[in-house]
Coordinates of C-alpha atoms in Angstrom, one line a residue:
M824 CA 136.1 92.4 90.3
K825 CA 134.0 90.5 92.9
L826 CA 130.9 92.5 91.8
V827 CA 131.6 91.8 88.1
S828 CA 132.0 88.1 88.9
F829 CA 128.8 88.1 90.8
L830 CA 127.0 89.8 87.9
I831 CA 128.2 87.1 85.5
L832 CA 126.9 84.4 87.8
L833 CA 123.5 86.1 88.0
L834 CA 123.0 86.2 84.3
A835 CA 121.4 83.1 82.9
A836 CA 123.1 81.2 80.1
T837 CA 120.1 81.6 77.7
A838 CA 120.4 84.5 75.2
Y839 CA 117.4 86.2 73.6
P840 CA 117.3 88.4 70.5
Q841 CA 114.7 90.7 72.1
E842 CA 114.8 92.2 75.6
L843 CA 111.2 92.8 76.6
N844 CA 108.3 90.5 77.7
S845 CA 105.6 93.1 77.4
R846 CA 101.9 93.0 78.2
V847 CA 99.7 95.8 76.8
I848 CA 96.3 96.6 78.4
V849 CA 94.1 99.2 76.7
N850 CA 91.2 101.1 78.1
Y851 CA 89.0 102.8 75.4
E852 CA 86.3 104.3 77.7
G853 CA 87.6 107.9 77.1
L854 CA 86.8 107.6 73.4
P855 CA 83.6 108.0 71.3
V856 CA 82.1 104.8 70.1
I857 CA 83.2 105.5 66.5
N858 CA 86.8 105.7 67.5
R859 CA 86.7 102.6 69.6
E860 CA 85.5 100.7 66.6
L861 CA 88.5 101.8 64.6
L862 CA 91.0 100.4 67.2
P863 CA 90.3 96.7 67.7
D864 CA 93.9 95.8 66.8
F865 CA 95.7 98.6 68.6
G866 CA 96.6 96.7 71.8
P867 CA 98.0 93.6 70.0
T868 CA 99.9 95.8 67.5
I869 CA 101.6 97.7 70.3
E870 CA 102.4 94.5 72.2
D871 CA 103.8 92.9 69.1
Y872 CA 106.0 95.9 68.4
L873 CA 107.4 95.9 71.9
N874 CA 108.1 92.2 72.1
K875 CA 109.5 91.8 68.6
T876 CA 111.7 94.9 68.3
R877 CA 115.3 94.5 69.2
F878 CA 116.3 97.6 71.3
T879 CA 120.0 96.6 71.9
N880 CA 122.6 95.5 69.4
Q881 CA 123.5 92.4 71.2
N882 CA 121.7 89.2 72.3
W883 CA 120.0 89.7 75.6
E884 CA 121.5 87.7 78.3
G885 CA 119.2 86.1 80.9
D886 CA 115.5 86.6 81.4
K887 CA 113.5 89.0 79.3
I888 CA 112.2 92.0 81.3
D889 CA 108.6 91.7 82.4
C890 CA 106.8 95.0 81.8
T891 CA 103.2 96.3 81.4
F892 CA 101.9 99.2 79.4
N893 CA 98.5 100.3 80.7
I894 CA 97.1 102.6 78.0
F895 CA 94.1 104.8 78.8
F896 CA 92.8 106.7 75.8
T897 CA 91.7 110.2 76.9
S898 CA 90.5 111.9 73.7
A899 CA 90.4 111.7 69.9
S900 CA 90.6 114.8 67.7
S901 CA 89.9 112.8 64.5
E902 CA 89.6 109.3 63.3
T903 CA 93.4 108.9 63.5
N904 CA 94.7 111.4 66.1
Y905 CA 94.6 110.4 69.7
S906 CA 95.8 111.3 73.2
A907 CA 96.4 108.8 76.0
Q908 CA 97.6 108.4 79.5
V909 CA 100.1 105.5 80.1
V910 CA 101.1 103.7 83.2
V911 CA 104.4 101.9 82.6
V912 CA 105.4 99.1 85.0
S913 CA 108.5 96.9 84.9
Q914 CA 110.0 94.2 87.1
R915 CA 113.4 92.6 87.6
S916 CA 114.2 88.9 88.3
I917 CA 115.7 88.2 91.7
Y918 CA 118.6 85.8 91.9
K919 CA 117.6 82.3 92.8
S920 CA 114.0 83.3 93.4
I921 CA 110.6 83.1 91.8
N922 CA 109.8 86.6 93.1
K923 CA 110.3 89.8 91.2
S924 CA 111.6 93.2 92.2
S925 CA 109.5 96.2 91.1
M926 CA 111.7 98.6 89.0
L927 CA 109.3 101.2 87.5
T928 CA 105.8 102.5 88.1
I929 CA 105.5 105.6 85.9
N930 CA 102.3 107.5 85.2
D931 CA 102.8 109.5 82.0
G932 CA 99.8 111.6 81.1
Q933 CA 101.0 113.2 77.9
W934 CA 101.0 110.9 74.8
S935 CA 99.7 112.3 71.5
F936 CA 100.0 110.2 68.3
S937 CA 98.4 109.1 65.1
Y938 CA 97.2 105.6 64.4
E939 CA 95.1 104.0 61.6
R940 CA 93.4 100.7 61.8
G941 CA 95.7 97.9 60.5
Q942 CA 98.8 100.2 60.6
A943 CA 102.1 98.4 60.7
L944 CA 104.7 99.7 63.1
Y945 CA 108.4 99.8 62.2
A946 CA 111.4 100.8 64.3
H947 CA 112.8 104.1 63.0
Q948 CA 115.0 104.9 66.0
A949 CA 117.1 107.5 64.1
S950 CA 114.0 109.6 63.3
F951 CA 110.9 110.7 65.3
D952 CA 107.5 109.1 65.2
P953 CA 105.0 110.1 67.9
L954 CA 103.8 106.5 68.3
T955 CA 106.9 104.3 68.0
S956 CA 109.3 106.8 69.5
F957 CA 107.2 106.9 72.7
L958 CA 107.4 103.1 72.9
D959 CA 111.1 103.2 72.1
F960 CA 111.7 105.7 74.8
Y961 CA 110.2 103.6 77.5
A962 CA 111.8 100.5 76.2
Y963 CA 115.2 102.2 76.6
V964 CA 114.2 103.5 80.1
I965 CA 113.1 100.0 81.2
I966 CA 116.3 98.4 79.9
G967 CA 118.4 101.2 81.4
F968 CA 116.9 100.7 84.9
D969 CA 117.3 96.9 84.6
M970 CA 120.9 97.2 83.5
D971 CA 121.8 99.6 86.3
S972 CA 120.6 97.0 88.7
W973 CA 123.0 94.3 87.4
E974 CA 126.1 96.3 86.4
L975 CA 127.5 99.5 87.8
L976 CA 126.1 102.3 85.6
G977 CA 125.3 99.7 83.0
G978 CA 122.2 101.5 81.8
T979 CA 124.0 104.6 80.5
P980 CA 123.9 103.6 76.8
Y981 CA 120.1 103.1 77.0
F982 CA 119.4 106.3 78.9
T983 CA 121.5 108.2 76.4
K984 CA 119.4 106.7 73.6
A985 CA 116.3 107.8 75.5
M986 CA 117.7 111.3 75.8
D987 CA 118.2 111.4 72.0
I988 CA 114.5 110.6 71.5
I989 CA 113.6 113.4 73.9
N990 CA 115.6 115.9 72.0
I991 CA 114.1 114.9 68.6
G992 CA 110.6 114.8 70.1
A993 CA 110.9 118.3 71.6
A994 CA 111.7 119.7 68.2
S995 CA 108.7 117.9 66.5
R996 CA 105.1 119.1 66.2
F997 CA 104.2 116.5 68.8
S998 CA 106.4 118.2 71.4
A999 CA 104.0 117.9 74.3
G1000 CA 105.5 115.6 76.9
W1001 CA 109.0 115.9 75.4
E1002 CA 109.8 119.4 76.4
R1003 CA 111.2 120.7 79.7
S1004 CA 108.5 120.7 82.4
S1005 CA 108.0 121.6 86.0
A1006 CA 105.4 118.9 86.4
A1007 CA 105.9 116.2 89.1
Y1008 CA 106.8 113.8 86.3
S1009 CA 108.4 114.5 83.0
R1010 CA 110.4 112.3 80.6
R1011 CA 113.1 114.9 80.2
G1012 CA 113.4 115.5 83.9
L1013 CA 113.8 111.7 84.6
V1014 CA 116.5 111.1 82.0
E1015 CA 118.4 114.4 82.7
D1016 CA 118.5 113.5 86.4
I1017 CA 119.8 110.0 85.6
L1018 CA 122.5 111.2 83.4
N1019 CA 123.5 114.1 85.6
E1020 CA 126.8 113.6 87.4
K1021 CA 125.2 115.0 90.5
Y1022 CA 123.1 111.8 90.8
R1023 CA 125.9 109.4 90.1
P1024 CA 126.3 108.3 93.7
F1025 CA 122.6 107.5 93.8
R1026 CA 122.9 105.4 90.6
E1027 CA 125.9 103.5 92.1
A1028 CA 123.9 102.9 95.3
I1029 CA 121.0 101.5 93.2
F1030 CA 123.4 98.8 92.0
Q1031 CA 124.4 98.0 95.6
Y1032 CA 120.7 98.0 96.6
H1033 CA 119.8 95.4 94.1
Y1034 CA 122.9 93.3 95.0
G1035 CA 121.2 93.4 98.5
I1036 CA 117.9 92.3 97.1
D1037 CA 119.6 89.3 95.4
L1038 CA 121.5 88.5 98.7
F1039 CA 118.4 88.9 100.9
D1040 CA 117.1 85.3 100.9
Q1041 CA 120.5 83.8 101.3
N1042 CA 121.9 86.3 103.8
K1043 CA 119.3 88.6 105.2
A1044 CA 121.6 90.8 107.3
A1045 CA 124.1 91.3 104.4
G1046 CA 121.2 92.0 102.0
Q1047 CA 119.7 94.6 104.3
Q1048 CA 123.0 96.3 104.7
R1049 CA 123.4 96.7 101.0
M1050 CA 119.9 98.2 100.8
V1051 CA 120.6 100.6 103.6
T1052 CA 123.7 101.8 101.8
L1053 CA 121.3 103.5 99.3
I1054 CA 119.3 105.1 102.0
N1055 CA 122.4 106.5 103.7
T1056 CA 123.7 107.7 100.3
L1057 CA 120.5 109.6 99.7
E1058 CA 120.5 111.1 103.2
E1059 CA 124.1 112.3 102.7
M1060 CA 123.1 113.9 99.4
R1061 CA 120.1 115.5 100.9
T1062 CA 122.2 117.3 103.5
K1063 CA 124.3 118.8 100.7
T1064 CA 121.9 119.5 97.9
N1065 CA 118.2 119.4 96.8
I1066 CA 117.3 115.8 95.9
N1067 CA 113.7 116.5 95.1
S1068 CA 114.1 115.1 91.6
V1069 CA 112.0 113.1 89.2
F1070 CA 114.6 110.4 89.4
V1071 CA 114.4 110.0 93.2
R1072 CA 110.6 110.2 93.2
T1073 CA 110.5 107.5 90.4
F1074 CA 112.7 105.2 92.5
F1075 CA 110.5 105.4 95.6
D1076 CA 107.3 105.1 93.5
A1077 CA 108.5 101.6 92.5
K1078 CA 110.5 100.7 95.6
S1079 CA 108.9 102.0 98.8
G1080 CA 106.8 98.8 99.4
E1081 CA 109.8 96.6 98.9
I1082 CA 111.9 98.7 101.2
I1083 CA 109.3 98.6 104.0
D1084 CA 108.8 94.8 103.6
R1085 CA 112.5 94.0 103.8
L1086 CA 113.6 96.5 106.4
R1087 CA 110.7 96.1 108.8
D1088 CA 112.8 94.4 111.4
Y1089 CA 115.9 96.6 110.8
D1090 CA 116.9 99.5 113.0
R1091 CA 113.7 101.6 113.3
E1092 CA 115.6 104.8 112.8
I1093 CA 115.9 103.9 109.1
F1094 CA 112.1 104.7 108.7
K1095 CA 112.6 108.2 110.1
T1096 CA 115.3 108.8 107.5
L1097 CA 113.0 107.5 104.8
K1098 CA 110.3 110.0 105.9
R1099 CA 112.8 112.8 105.1
L1100 CA 113.7 111.3 101.8
D1101 CA 110.2 110.3 100.6
P1102 CA 107.8 112.5 102.5
A1103 CA 104.9 111.6 100.1
R1104 CA 104.8 108.2 101.8
A1105 CA 105.4 109.4 105.3
S1106 CA 102.2 107.7 106.6
R1107 CA 103.5 104.3 105.3
Y1108 CA 106.8 104.7 107.1
D1109 CA 105.0 105.8 110.2
E1110 CA 103.0 102.6 110.0
A1111 CA 106.2 100.6 109.8
L1112 CA 107.5 102.3 112.9
K1113 CA 104.6 101.0 115.0

């Protein structure tokens, strides 16, 4: 009950009909000149769709979620069919602070879709469209991660919707990126891990972690202890099962810098644990140990 009360206090009184405050940045250098000339409105159209579509069926409480979609066109097979790489970044407000907490930094290299100049985008979330369904998927993932940080397992409804899009996409002719994959990052791998009961302790610890982030400026020791709860949870999971998952890697992609900054003066043994949990950034943890 105390955690629920704390959540209520955290949420601002203002309610918004839409959830995202998105910025879209587009790089056209991978395209022939003729295709670049056909896409002058692409970025504003995508940004408008993300910011004006309502992805939940309730008024959004508190701040809109800041997020950025960095879109790099990689090829064009015609005047309307394109492939792109997208880096999706999102941030979360920190209680009583002007600072933000990084939530997602995802590099997705498999987006294929059709787009015509002047095309209007509409939300058809019950059917699959290779352009808008991709945007819907990441909107739900962004909202799901944000909700998990404010409420215990609060993102489940949105991760479930993301999974629905994955299943429809995998059965479409634009199935690349939606199917099961052994790649370091995959949409299916991320959401399946999140919804897997095996990772429930990690998700619960993510909520505690962000409670610690919110406490940090008011009570540093208490905030650090909440953050360390997540690291200890992952270490315990690691000794029992393989935690080399898309979900865990995605968490550290976004959070490793924040963890180092806030635990730099904590017990140095914590960075040895982090090296085992996040070996890809072992050199950064070694630096923190110096």
